[in-house]
Amino acid sequence: MSKKATGISNAHYAVFNTTNNAFGDPKAIKGLETLSITETYAEGSNYADNLRNIYIKELVGADLSLEFSNITRAIEAELTGQSYATGELEYKTTAVAPQIAILFEKNYSDGSKDRIVYYNCKLTKDNENGETKTDSFNFVGDSLSGQAIPMTGKIKTKSTGGVDVDLTGVLKFVMDSSTLPPTTSDAGEINKKFNDFFTKVQFKSKKPTE
């Protein structure tokens, strides 16, 4: 059965805690309007005897662009590494954006959905735009952009009681609802992982509670 993507929803982010070597709990970013992800590749060719005899293309990362109706200043500060407290947000050129995981859901015309996480993202807020009021309303949203790069080394699946998972070279993880097994015996763990996708950052071949 053919299907086409019809929308995206459920944008979340989870900040990586370098002290615990694990991601925190995902937090929702409401109002996701558009999402553009362009995966990037390193390419190389070799020629001999007037022919190309070697071609290599390797996935190296992804360019991210997210448009939202609005992002709170508190979320903006947490995503970009700026300083926020009691309604005050100070922007510093020396701010360092934290490593975050971006999670979202991609919906399809047949009712199925993908749940996707990019583990190693750095984002910035792009705009501080607005328009004066006229005879019509022109809505201006907030945009985030940045990059996702592959992970390196091992991390814990959760801050307390987690197990090690080696994510070396891993850029993203996807769960496809249309290929989930029946909710019986051990297959129930896979379905639970899918259902819990936005409550805890999940990993391939790890139980949802690990």
Backbone as a chain_set.jsonl record, in Angstrom:
{"seq": "MSKKATGISNAHYAVFNTTNNAFGDPKAIKGLETLSITETYAEGSNYADNLRNIYIKELVGADLSLEFSNITRAIEAELTGQSYATGELEYKTTAVAPQIAILFEKNYSDGSKDRIVYYNCKLTKDNENGETKTDSFNFVGDSLSGQAIPMTGKIKTKSTGGVDVDLTGVLKFVMDSSTLPPTTSDAGEINKKFNDFFTKVQFKSKKPTE", "coords": {"N": [[0.849, -1.198, 0.0], [0.643, 2.155, -0.93], [1.919, 5.205, 0.465], [1.979, 8.573, 1.729], [3.819, 11.2, 3.277], [2.17, 13.239, 5.631], [2.339, 15.108, 7.644], [3.937, 16.636, 10.561], [4.65, 16.377, 14.06], [4.583, 16.662, 17.687], [7.11, 17.682, 18.66], [10.006, 17.435, 20.609], [12.641, 18.001, 23.001], [15.732, 16.91, 24.471], [18.109, 17.469, 26.872], [21.574, 16.821, 26.997], [23.325, 15.57, 29.73], [26.416, 16.128, 30.836], [27.687, 15.433, 33.178], [26.309, 13.223, 34.265], [26.468, 11.663, 32.051], [24.322, 11.121, 30.35], [21.098, 11.5, 28.736], [18.644, 13.906, 29.718], [15.144, 13.954, 30.729], [12.833, 14.065, 28.004], [11.423, 17.146, 26.806], [8.55, 18.939, 25.828], [8.214, 20.946, 22.864], [6.018, 23.164, 21.959], [3.842, 23.868, 19.129], [5.035, 23.257, 16.601], [5.56, 23.994, 13.256], [6.833, 23.737, 10.682], [9.36, 21.532, 9.471], [12.588, 20.995, 8.414], [14.979, 18.847, 7.275], [18.103, 18.167, 6.128], [20.161, 15.742, 5.193], [23.675, 15.343, 5.287], [26.598, 14.581, 3.343], [29.848, 13.142, 2.935], [31.865, 12.985, 0.108], [33.813, 11.204, -2.306], [35.957, 10.563, -5.101], [37.834, 8.463, -7.31], [39.962, 8.296, -10.132], [41.142, 6.317, -12.825], [42.881, 5.221, -15.68], [41.281, 6.724, -17.364], [38.751, 6.344, -16.332], [36.263, 6.402, -13.774], [37.011, 4.674, -10.973], [36.59, 4.32, -8.301], [34.173, 5.213, -5.935], [32.986, 6.886, -3.16], [30.599, 7.525, -0.68], [29.603, 8.921, 2.256], [27.537, 9.188, 5.1], [27.513, 12.05, 7.101], [26.251, 13.888, 8.735], [23.565, 16.213, 9.534], [21.667, 18.975, 8.396], [19.578, 21.133, 10.169], [16.368, 22.666, 10.349], [13.849, 24.291, 11.984], [10.558, 25.45, 12.337], [8.471, 27.294, 14.45], [5.366, 28.197, 16.023], [5.704, 29.713, 18.319], [8.293, 30.051, 20.735], [9.017, 29.66, 24.107], [10.867, 31.912, 26.235], [12.313, 30.626, 28.211], [12.66, 27.997, 27.214], [14.054, 28.638, 24.896], [16.441, 29.638, 26.01], [17.441, 27.333, 27.258], [17.919, 25.698, 25.069], [19.831, 27.105, 23.622], [21.879, 27.798, 25.334], [21.984, 30.228, 26.614], [21.583, 32.683, 29.289], [19.014, 32.532, 31.614], [16.591, 33.709, 33.902], [13.925, 34.223, 36.129], [12.251, 35.623, 34.27], [14.098, 37.138, 32.848], [16.346, 37.311, 30.2], [19.536, 37.01, 29.17], [21.707, 37.644, 26.526], [24.684, 36.308, 25.405], [27.7, 36.533, 23.57], [29.525, 34.636, 24.099], [28.17, 32.382, 24.828], [27.555, 28.884, 25.003], [26.014, 26.481, 23.174], [24.186, 23.683, 24.369], [24.562, 20.081, 23.961], [21.907, 18.488, 22.488], [19.137, 16.225, 22.155], [16.86, 15.891, 19.506], [13.525, 15.176, 19.124], [10.768, 13.895, 17.278], [7.614, 13.393, 15.535], [6.574, 11.83, 12.565], [3.955, 11.836, 10.339], [1.794, 9.758, 8.321], [-0.199, 9.119, 5.337], [-1.606, 6.731, 5.521], [-2.173, 6.407, 8.146], [-0.089, 5.47, 9.69], [2.992, 6.106, 11.483], [6.22, 7.564, 11.945], [8.564, 7.668, 14.566], [11.14, 9.68, 15.531], [14.523, 10.337, 16.443], [17.183, 12.56, 16.625], [20.352, 12.439, 17.898], [22.57, 14.106, 18.558], [22.625, 17.22, 18.563], [23.071, 20.694, 17.835], [21.655, 23.799, 18.309], [20.464, 27.054, 17.294], [18.599, 30.076, 17.855], [17.094, 31.805, 15.234], [15.83, 34.25, 14.651], [14.435, 37.465, 15.51], [11.946, 38.625, 14.906], [9.244, 40.777, 13.804], [6.139, 42.405, 12.961], [4.521, 45.508, 12.32], [1.157, 46.337, 13.272], [-1.403, 46.129, 10.871], [-4.023, 46.462, 8.399], [-4.447, 43.816, 8.142], [-3.573, 40.658, 9.625], [-0.342, 39.488, 10.065], [1.29, 36.716, 10.805], [4.14, 35.973, 12.702], [6.582, 33.64, 13.222], [8.858, 31.632, 15.248], [12.153, 30.559, 14.566], [14.423, 27.847, 14.546], [17.704, 26.718, 13.961], [20.393, 24.559, 12.95], [22.816, 21.938, 13.402], [23.053, 18.376, 13.222], [25.235, 15.883, 14.334], [27.137, 12.8, 14.103], [27.193, 10.567, 16.941], [29.738, 9.861, 19.437], [31.432, 7.29, 21.117], [30.44, 5.79, 24.314], [27.366, 6.118, 26.143], [25.132, 6.545, 28.966], [21.974, 4.924, 29.247], [20.087, 6.122, 30.83], [20.0, 8.553, 33.498], [20.0, 7.552, 36.173], [20.628, 4.346, 37.205], [20.993, 3.448, 34.628], [22.16, 1.66, 31.661], [25.161, 1.008, 29.758], [25.431, 2.2, 26.424], [26.695, 1.934, 23.222], [27.133, 4.434, 21.013], [28.69, 5.139, 18.899], [29.218, 6.673, 15.861], [26.504, 6.842, 15.328], [23.787, 8.605, 14.028], [20.976, 9.032, 14.021], [17.844, 7.64, 15.216], [15.103, 5.626, 14.368], [11.7, 4.704, 14.745], [9.185, 2.772, 13.311], [5.799, 2.721, 13.085], [4.241, 1.082, 11.44], [5.566, -1.276, 11.123], [5.777, -2.477, 13.56], [5.889, -5.242, 15.811], [3.338, -7.704, 16.802], [1.628, -7.126, 19.904], [2.632, -9.117, 21.84], [4.205, -11.458, 24.034], [7.746, -11.173, 24.046], [7.752, -9.189, 22.16], [6.224, -7.163, 23.103], [7.878, -5.37, 24.435], [9.04, -3.847, 22.421], [6.85, -2.422, 21.428], [6.2, -0.989, 23.73], [8.462, 0.609, 23.918], [8.068, 2.219, 21.669], [5.68, 3.528, 22.425], [6.584, 4.907, 24.648], [8.262, 6.773, 23.613], [8.485, 9.565, 23.766], [8.837, 10.077, 26.401], [11.217, 9.24, 27.369], [14.53, 9.211, 26.154], [15.162, 6.932, 23.644], [16.853, 3.869, 22.54], [18.308, 1.769, 20.035], [17.906, -1.745, 20.263], [17.78, -1.752, 23.023], [15.94, -2.209, 26.02], [12.882, -0.499, 26.829], [12.814, 0.354, 29.473], [15.391, 0.259, 30.368]], "CA": [[0.0, 0.0, 0.0], [1.445, 3.366, -0.999], [1.593, 6.219, 1.458], [2.729, 9.823, 1.632], [3.902, 11.944, 4.528], [1.111, 14.247, 5.722], [2.578, 16.129, 8.661], [4.86, 16.367, 11.661], [4.104, 16.827, 15.334], [5.225, 16.145, 18.903], [8.523, 18.046, 18.8], [10.558, 17.415, 21.956], [14.097, 18.052, 23.099], [16.303, 16.376, 25.703], [19.463, 18.006, 27.048], [22.554, 15.831, 27.449], [24.003, 15.934, 30.966], [27.78, 15.605, 30.737], [28.075, 14.866, 34.473], [25.722, 11.886, 34.361], [26.697, 10.986, 30.771], [23.016, 10.618, 29.912], [20.11, 12.515, 28.39], [17.549, 14.152, 30.634], [13.82, 13.624, 30.203], [12.389, 14.941, 26.91], [10.467, 18.21, 27.088], [7.822, 19.303, 24.613], [8.234, 22.29, 22.27], [4.713, 23.256, 21.303], [3.666, 24.745, 17.976], [5.883, 22.967, 15.447], [4.866, 24.255, 11.992], [7.563, 23.091, 9.59], [10.644, 20.926, 9.826], [13.391, 20.666, 7.248], [16.224, 18.166, 7.628], [18.884, 17.768, 4.964], [21.307, 14.968, 5.641], [24.862, 15.742, 4.542], [27.469, 13.46, 3.021], [31.194, 13.338, 2.405], [31.995, 12.226, -1.128], [35.14, 11.159, -2.915], [36.081, 9.727, -6.291], [39.173, 8.233, -7.851], [39.941, 7.979, -11.552], [42.309, 5.663, -13.397], [42.655, 4.778, -17.063], [40.2, 7.545, -17.901], [37.481, 5.9, -15.788], [36.114, 6.489, -12.323], [37.025, 3.299, -10.478], [36.205, 4.304, -6.895], [33.273, 6.278, -5.486], [32.595, 6.703, -1.762], [29.695, 8.539, -0.146], [29.347, 8.563, 3.646], [26.706, 10.086, 5.903], [28.328, 12.735, 8.108], [25.455, 14.732, 9.62], [22.308, 16.724, 8.995], [21.307, 20.371, 8.638], [18.241, 21.174, 10.746], [15.648, 23.93, 10.39], [12.55, 24.069, 12.594], [9.742, 26.647, 12.475], [7.466, 27.153, 15.494], [4.502, 29.355, 16.252], [6.363, 30.504, 19.352], [9.093, 29.311, 21.714], [9.177, 30.456, 25.325], [12.243, 32.344, 26.491], [12.973, 29.606, 29.032], [13.093, 26.93, 26.317], [15.087, 29.213, 24.04], [17.692, 29.7, 26.771], [17.956, 25.979, 27.486], [18.39, 25.164, 23.796], [20.95, 27.871, 23.068], [22.939, 28.009, 26.309], [21.955, 31.574, 27.168], [21.286, 32.766, 30.724], [17.632, 32.93, 31.853], [16.081, 33.576, 35.27], [12.827, 35.119, 36.551], [11.775, 36.483, 33.195], [15.186, 37.889, 32.219], [17.202, 36.511, 29.344], [20.717, 37.757, 28.734], [22.366, 37.001, 25.392], [26.127, 36.494, 25.39], [28.385, 35.97, 22.409], [30.334, 33.51, 24.57], [27.298, 31.268, 25.213], [27.812, 27.613, 24.323], [24.786, 25.681, 23.086], [24.392, 22.313, 24.843], [24.175, 18.968, 23.101], [20.526, 18.087, 22.748], [18.457, 15.304, 21.245], [15.606, 16.399, 18.953], [12.59, 14.082, 18.872], [9.534, 14.327, 16.637], [6.795, 12.358, 14.911], [6.235, 12.059, 11.16], [2.686, 11.15, 10.093], [1.6, 9.31, 6.943], [-1.586, 9.094, 4.867], [-2.257, 5.473, 5.891], [-2.346, 6.39, 9.588], [1.138, 5.067, 10.366], [3.855, 7.217, 11.89], [7.592, 7.335, 12.378], [9.073, 8.456, 15.675], [12.528, 9.893, 15.123], [15.373, 11.139, 17.32], [18.568, 12.9, 16.293], [20.932, 12.452, 19.239], [23.667, 15.046, 18.846], [22.254, 18.447, 17.85], [23.337, 22.031, 18.36], [20.69, 24.689, 17.675], [20.392, 28.461, 17.655], [17.396, 30.763, 17.395], [17.535, 32.597, 14.091], [15.171, 35.515, 14.366], [13.71, 38.251, 16.519], [11.184, 39.407, 13.934], [7.883, 41.201, 14.094], [5.608, 43.378, 12.018], [3.533, 46.403, 12.902], [-0.227, 45.981, 12.972], [-2.004, 46.806, 9.718], [-5.404, 46.031, 8.192], [-4.478, 42.347, 8.2], [-2.622, 40.078, 10.567], [0.736, 38.671, 9.515], [1.872, 36.004, 11.934], [5.578, 35.762, 12.617], [6.969, 32.566, 14.129], [10.247, 31.509, 15.685], [12.866, 29.51, 13.841], [15.656, 27.293, 15.086], [18.485, 25.996, 12.963], [21.66, 24.031, 13.457], [23.279, 20.706, 12.801], [23.196, 17.137, 13.972], [26.421, 15.129, 13.925], [27.127, 11.472, 14.715], [27.671, 10.406, 18.305], [31.002, 9.161, 19.638], [31.603, 6.646, 22.406], [29.332, 5.213, 25.069], [26.642, 6.93, 27.111], [24.172, 5.795, 29.756], [20.614, 5.007, 28.713], [19.391, 7.077, 31.685], [20.897, 9.106, 34.517], [20.047, 6.69, 37.349], [20.373, 2.942, 36.909], [21.08, 3.168, 33.2], [23.206, 0.776, 31.168], [25.959, 1.611, 28.696], [25.094, 1.946, 25.031], [27.718, 2.486, 22.335], [26.493, 5.144, 19.906], [29.717, 5.61, 17.977], [28.798, 6.75, 14.468], [25.045, 6.875, 15.177], [23.235, 9.942, 13.82], [19.561, 9.099, 14.392], [17.141, 6.38, 15.476], [13.734, 5.736, 13.881], [10.772, 3.598, 14.958], [8.118, 2.831, 12.319], [4.64, 2.052, 13.67], [3.659, 0.114, 10.511], [6.323, -2.532, 11.168], [5.875, -2.971, 14.922], [5.351, -6.601, 15.955], [2.152, -7.804, 17.657], [1.909, -6.872, 21.322], [2.637, -10.386, 22.561], [5.489, -11.944, 24.548], [8.851, -10.216, 24.08], [7.49, -8.089, 21.227], [5.616, -6.07, 23.843], [8.914, -4.393, 24.784], [9.205, -2.951, 21.275], [5.698, -1.528, 21.421], [6.331, -0.078, 24.873], [9.491, 1.591, 23.548], [7.422, 3.165, 20.76], [4.724, 4.32, 23.195], [7.323, 5.737, 25.609], [9.314, 7.457, 22.852], [8.617, 10.973, 24.156], [9.029, 10.194, 27.851], [12.616, 8.911, 27.634], [15.273, 8.996, 24.916], [15.274, 5.486, 23.424], [17.998, 3.415, 21.784], [18.128, 0.484, 19.366], [18.289, -2.969, 20.972], [17.705, -1.583, 24.47], [14.577, -2.219, 26.525], [12.438, 0.874, 27.111], [13.04, 0.714, 30.89], [16.824, 0.175, 30.704]], "C": [[0.88, 1.242, 0.0], [1.006, 4.351, 0.079], [2.469, 7.432, 1.227], [2.738, 10.489, 3.004], [2.878, 13.069, 4.524], [1.373, 15.32, 6.774], [3.598, 15.692, 9.694], [4.261, 16.945, 12.938], [4.995, 16.336, 16.465], [6.723, 16.463, 18.986], [8.913, 18.084, 20.277], [12.065, 17.624, 21.881], [14.525, 17.48, 24.438], [17.747, 16.836, 25.775], [20.38, 16.906, 27.569], [23.288, 16.367, 28.667], [25.391, 15.305, 30.956], [28.257, 14.995, 32.053], [27.572, 13.437, 34.62], [25.97, 11.041, 33.116], [25.408, 10.357, 30.24], [22.116, 11.787, 29.54], [19.099, 12.672, 29.517], [16.224, 13.755, 30.0], [13.448, 14.572, 29.067], [11.346, 15.953, 27.382], [9.832, 18.651, 25.776], [8.135, 20.73, 24.185], [6.947, 22.394, 21.468], [4.786, 24.116, 20.034], [4.597, 24.499, 16.813], [5.084, 23.126, 14.155], [5.538, 23.575, 10.814], [8.892, 22.574, 10.105], [11.357, 20.552, 8.542], [14.706, 20.054, 7.721], [16.893, 17.704, 6.343], [20.112, 17.03, 5.445], [22.487, 15.23, 4.7], [25.825, 14.561, 4.425], [28.851, 13.956, 2.626], [31.346, 12.424, 1.194], [33.429, 12.262, -1.632], [35.171, 10.206, -4.088], [37.545, 9.564, -6.655], [39.042, 7.8, -9.308], [41.256, 7.307, -11.953], [41.945, 5.15, -14.78], [41.428, 5.449, -17.669], [38.811, 7.097, -17.442], [37.448, 6.138, -14.284], [36.015, 5.072, -11.772], [36.685, 3.183, -8.994], [35.258, 5.477, -6.64], [32.814, 5.941, -4.08], [31.693, 7.859, -1.349], [29.285, 8.105, 1.253], [28.507, 9.633, 4.328], [27.547, 10.716, 7.002], [27.511, 13.609, 9.058], [24.168, 15.171, 8.965], [22.166, 18.195, 9.349], [19.849, 20.422, 9.069], [17.658, 22.572, 10.664], [14.236, 23.651, 10.88], [11.841, 25.398, 12.757], [8.625, 26.381, 13.48], [6.581, 28.391, 15.54], [5.139, 30.297, 17.26], [7.161, 29.576, 20.249], [9.264, 30.189, 22.935], [10.641, 30.829, 25.511], [13.001, 31.307, 27.319], [13.485, 28.457, 28.165], [14.201, 27.422, 25.397], [16.433, 29.225, 24.746], [18.294, 28.317, 26.967], [18.524, 25.383, 26.206], [19.678, 25.831, 23.328], [22.078, 28.139, 24.046], [23.01, 29.413, 26.87], [21.482, 31.54, 28.626], [19.88, 33.327, 30.93], [17.27, 32.716, 33.307], [15.024, 34.639, 35.505], [12.434, 36.129, 35.47], [12.839, 37.288, 32.491], [16.089, 36.941, 31.44], [18.324, 37.379, 28.807], [21.435, 36.971, 27.641], [23.857, 37.339, 25.409], [26.727, 35.856, 24.143], [29.24, 34.772, 22.802], [29.495, 32.3, 24.973], [27.609, 30.034, 24.365], [26.531, 26.779, 24.346], [25.07, 24.256, 23.56], [24.092, 21.293, 23.76], [22.76, 18.563, 23.472], [20.092, 17.017, 21.741], [17.161, 15.971, 20.793], [14.743, 15.205, 18.574], [11.332, 14.645, 18.211], [8.843, 13.141, 15.987], [6.455, 12.768, 13.494], [5.025, 11.2, 10.821], [2.496, 10.863, 8.606], [0.112, 9.148, 6.629], [-2.321, 7.814, 5.24], [-2.466, 5.347, 7.399], [-1.126, 5.948, 10.361], [1.971, 6.298, 10.698], [5.249, 6.714, 12.197], [7.859, 8.205, 13.599], [10.589, 8.483, 15.557], [13.259, 10.704, 16.178], [16.733, 11.324, 16.667], [19.273, 13.177, 17.612], [21.849, 13.636, 19.537], [23.47, 16.333, 18.051], [22.734, 19.678, 18.599], [22.445, 22.995, 17.585], [20.865, 26.123, 18.138], [19.055, 29.015, 17.185], [17.81, 31.79, 16.354], [16.99, 34.016, 14.051], [14.623, 36.178, 15.616], [12.825, 39.21, 15.74], [9.806, 39.791, 14.458], [7.452, 42.213, 13.056], [4.578, 44.253, 12.721], [2.129, 45.993, 12.469], [-0.742, 46.807, 11.811], [-3.462, 46.351, 9.608], [-5.556, 44.514, 8.201], [-3.402, 41.871, 9.172], [-1.603, 39.224, 9.818], [1.461, 38.006, 10.681], [3.346, 35.736, 11.685], [5.972, 34.722, 13.659], [8.419, 32.656, 14.559], [10.898, 30.373, 14.914], [14.137, 29.126, 14.584], [16.402, 26.612, 13.949], [19.786, 25.525, 13.591], [22.026, 22.762, 12.736], [23.194, 19.555, 13.788], [24.419, 16.415, 13.434], [26.39, 13.772, 14.614], [27.674, 11.496, 16.144], [29.031, 9.718, 18.317], [31.008, 8.541, 21.028], [30.32, 6.139, 23.035], [28.683, 6.256, 25.969], [25.733, 5.996, 27.917], [22.776, 5.977, 29.158], [19.731, 5.916, 29.565], [20.303, 7.438, 32.843], [21.073, 8.18, 35.711], [19.698, 5.264, 36.953], [20.437, 2.583, 35.45], [22.199, 2.203, 32.864], [23.955, 1.491, 30.044], [25.407, 1.242, 27.326], [26.131, 2.654, 24.164], [27.033, 3.104, 21.121], [27.502, 5.667, 18.888], [29.226, 5.54, 16.529], [27.309, 6.851, 14.247], [24.558, 8.315, 15.062], [21.803, 10.038, 14.331], [19.02, 7.696, 14.622], [15.683, 6.594, 15.105], [12.944, 4.495, 14.277], [9.563, 3.817, 14.057], [6.927, 2.043, 12.847], [4.075, 0.964, 12.758], [4.376, -1.225, 10.538], [6.494, -3.047, 12.588], [5.285, -4.374, 15.015], [4.083, -6.6, 16.801], [2.537, -7.64, 19.13], [1.76, -8.155, 22.127], [4.057, -10.738, 22.953], [6.542, -10.848, 24.539], [8.618, -9.026, 23.163], [6.845, -6.907, 21.932], [6.609, -5.002, 24.248], [9.112, -3.377, 23.661], [8.059, -1.951, 21.227], [5.743, -0.533, 22.574], [7.366, 0.999, 24.579], [8.894, 2.658, 22.627], [6.479, 4.093, 21.534], [5.408, 5.283, 24.154], [8.355, 6.637, 24.944], [9.547, 8.89, 23.324], [8.702, 11.169, 25.668], [10.462, 9.897, 28.256], [13.311, 8.708, 26.296], [15.567, 7.506, 24.775], [16.428, 5.155, 22.48], [17.713, 2.043, 21.175], [18.661, -0.644, 20.254], [18.367, -2.81, 22.481], [16.24, -1.583, 24.89], [14.161, -0.825, 26.922], [12.71, 1.312, 28.544], [14.515, 0.686, 31.276], [17.437, 1.572, 30.841]], "O": [[1.769, 1.369, 0.841], [-0.136, 4.324, 0.539], [3.54, 7.351, 0.625], [1.795, 10.358, 3.783], [2.732, 13.775, 3.526], [0.689, 16.343, 6.788], [4.059, 14.551, 9.705], [3.465, 17.883, 12.896], [6.017, 15.688, 16.239], [7.516, 15.594, 19.347], [8.223, 18.696, 21.092], [12.68, 17.445, 20.83], [13.786, 17.55, 25.42], [18.521, 16.617, 24.843], [20.011, 16.152, 28.47], [23.811, 17.481, 28.645], [25.524, 14.086, 31.057], [29.136, 14.132, 32.05], [28.311, 12.549, 35.045], [25.711, 9.837, 33.122], [25.401, 9.227, 29.751], [22.338, 12.919, 29.97], [18.742, 11.703, 30.186], [16.19, 13.275, 28.867], [13.72, 15.769, 29.157], [10.507, 15.659, 28.234], [10.499, 18.726, 24.743], [8.301, 21.617, 25.022], [6.815, 21.774, 20.413], [5.663, 24.967, 19.887], [4.929, 25.44, 16.091], [4.055, 22.476, 13.974], [4.872, 22.903, 10.026], [9.468, 23.114, 11.051], [10.795, 19.872, 7.685], [15.453, 20.675, 8.477], [16.315, 16.943, 5.567], [21.008, 17.629, 6.042], [22.321, 15.324, 3.484], [25.863, 13.674, 5.278], [29.006, 15.038, 2.061], [31.002, 11.243, 1.244], [34.16, 13.228, -1.411], [34.503, 9.172, -4.083], [38.381, 10.414, -6.347], [38.141, 7.044, -9.671], [42.331, 7.679, -11.484], [40.824, 4.697, -15.01], [40.647, 4.826, -18.388], [37.809, 7.424, -18.078], [38.476, 6.082, -13.61], [35.06, 4.351, -12.062], [36.51, 2.077, -8.483], [35.515, 6.598, -7.08], [32.314, 4.844, -3.829], [31.984, 9.021, -1.632], [28.688, 7.042, 1.425], [28.738, 10.83, 4.153], [28.22, 10.01, 7.753], [28.029, 14.032, 10.092], [23.727, 14.59, 7.973], [22.5, 18.614, 10.457], [18.983, 19.831, 8.424], [18.365, 23.557, 10.883], [13.506, 22.868, 10.271], [12.425, 26.365, 13.249], [7.919, 25.377, 13.385], [6.992, 29.484, 15.149], [5.122, 31.516, 17.088], [6.752, 28.442, 20.496], [9.626, 31.359, 22.804], [11.537, 30.15, 25.01], [14.207, 31.134, 27.14], [14.609, 27.991, 28.352], [15.173, 26.708, 25.149], [17.451, 28.865, 24.155], [19.507, 28.141, 26.857], [19.506, 24.642, 26.251], [20.522, 25.186, 22.706], [23.127, 28.65, 23.653], [23.985, 29.764, 27.533], [21.04, 30.505, 29.126], [19.573, 34.435, 30.492], [17.593, 31.68, 33.889], [15.195, 35.801, 35.134], [12.306, 37.325, 35.73], [12.509, 38.069, 31.598], [16.533, 35.913, 31.951], [18.094, 38.35, 28.086], [21.733, 35.788, 27.805], [24.239, 38.509, 25.424], [26.312, 34.778, 23.72], [29.637, 33.982, 21.946], [30.047, 31.292, 25.415], [27.888, 30.135, 23.17], [26.033, 26.419, 25.412], [26.092, 23.678, 23.19], [23.444, 21.607, 22.761], [22.459, 18.326, 24.642], [20.618, 16.929, 20.631], [16.444, 16.55, 21.609], [15.161, 14.336, 17.809], [10.886, 15.741, 18.548], [9.394, 12.045, 15.896], [6.089, 13.916, 13.243], [5.057, 9.981, 10.992], [2.965, 11.61, 7.747], [-0.722, 9.054, 7.53], [-3.551, 7.809, 5.273], [-2.891, 4.296, 7.879], [-1.121, 6.04, 11.588], [1.675, 7.401, 10.239], [5.434, 5.584, 12.65], [7.423, 9.355, 13.652], [11.238, 7.438, 15.492], [12.701, 11.644, 16.745], [17.354, 10.363, 16.213], [18.848, 14.05, 18.369], [21.888, 14.112, 20.672], [24.073, 16.516, 16.994], [22.793, 19.699, 19.829], [22.468, 23.015, 16.355], [21.354, 26.376, 19.239], [18.451, 28.501, 16.243], [18.755, 32.552, 16.56], [17.623, 34.901, 13.475], [14.383, 35.532, 16.635], [12.924, 40.429, 15.88], [9.287, 39.211, 15.412], [8.278, 42.804, 12.36], [3.856, 43.794, 13.606], [1.948, 45.376, 11.419], [-0.55, 48.022, 11.76], [-4.061, 45.913, 10.589], [-6.671, 43.996, 8.261], [-2.457, 42.593, 9.49], [-1.967, 38.346, 9.035], [2.162, 38.668, 11.447], [3.744, 35.324, 10.595], [5.721, 34.909, 14.85], [9.113, 33.631, 14.27], [10.268, 29.351, 14.644], [14.824, 29.965, 15.166], [15.788, 26.0, 13.075], [20.217, 26.031, 14.627], [21.605, 22.531, 11.603], [23.253, 19.734, 15.005], [24.62, 16.341, 12.221], [25.687, 13.607, 15.611], [28.504, 12.334, 16.498], [29.428, 9.078, 17.343], [30.633, 9.19, 22.005], [29.27, 6.066, 22.397], [29.347, 7.152, 26.489], [25.587, 4.818, 27.592], [22.443, 7.04, 28.635], [18.727, 6.431, 29.073], [21.261, 6.724, 33.138], [22.187, 8.036, 36.215], [18.614, 5.001, 36.433], [19.977, 1.509, 35.062], [23.083, 1.954, 33.685], [23.453, 2.449, 29.456], [24.972, 0.113, 27.101], [26.406, 3.838, 24.357], [26.432, 2.403, 20.307], [27.179, 6.553, 18.097], [28.864, 4.47, 16.039], [26.866, 6.938, 13.101], [24.882, 9.151, 15.905], [21.446, 11.008, 14.998], [19.654, 6.701, 14.27], [15.086, 7.606, 15.47], [13.439, 3.373, 14.165], [8.983, 4.903, 14.034], [7.023, 0.831, 13.039], [3.483, 0.006, 13.255], [3.85, -2.213, 10.027], [7.281, -3.968, 12.811], [4.283, -4.665, 14.363], [3.779, -5.6, 17.452], [3.649, -7.983, 19.533], [0.881, -8.271, 22.982], [5.007, -10.354, 22.272], [6.278, -9.724, 24.968], [9.216, -7.967, 23.358], [6.899, -5.78, 21.439], [6.233, -3.838, 24.393], [9.325, -2.192, 23.918], [8.28, -0.76, 21.007], [5.367, 0.628, 22.414], [7.181, 2.161, 24.942], [9.173, 3.848, 22.778], [6.484, 5.305, 21.319], [4.877, 6.355, 24.443], [9.22, 7.2, 25.615], [10.676, 9.378, 23.289], [8.646, 12.298, 26.156], [10.885, 10.255, 29.356], [12.741, 8.095, 25.394], [16.147, 6.891, 25.67], [16.915, 6.004, 21.734], [16.96, 1.252, 21.742], [19.704, -0.522, 20.897], [18.962, -3.65, 23.156], [15.393, -1.022, 24.195], [15.01, -0.027, 27.319], [12.827, 2.508, 28.812], [14.861, 1.054, 32.399], [18.629, 1.698, 31.12]]}, "num_chains": 1, "name": "protein.A"}
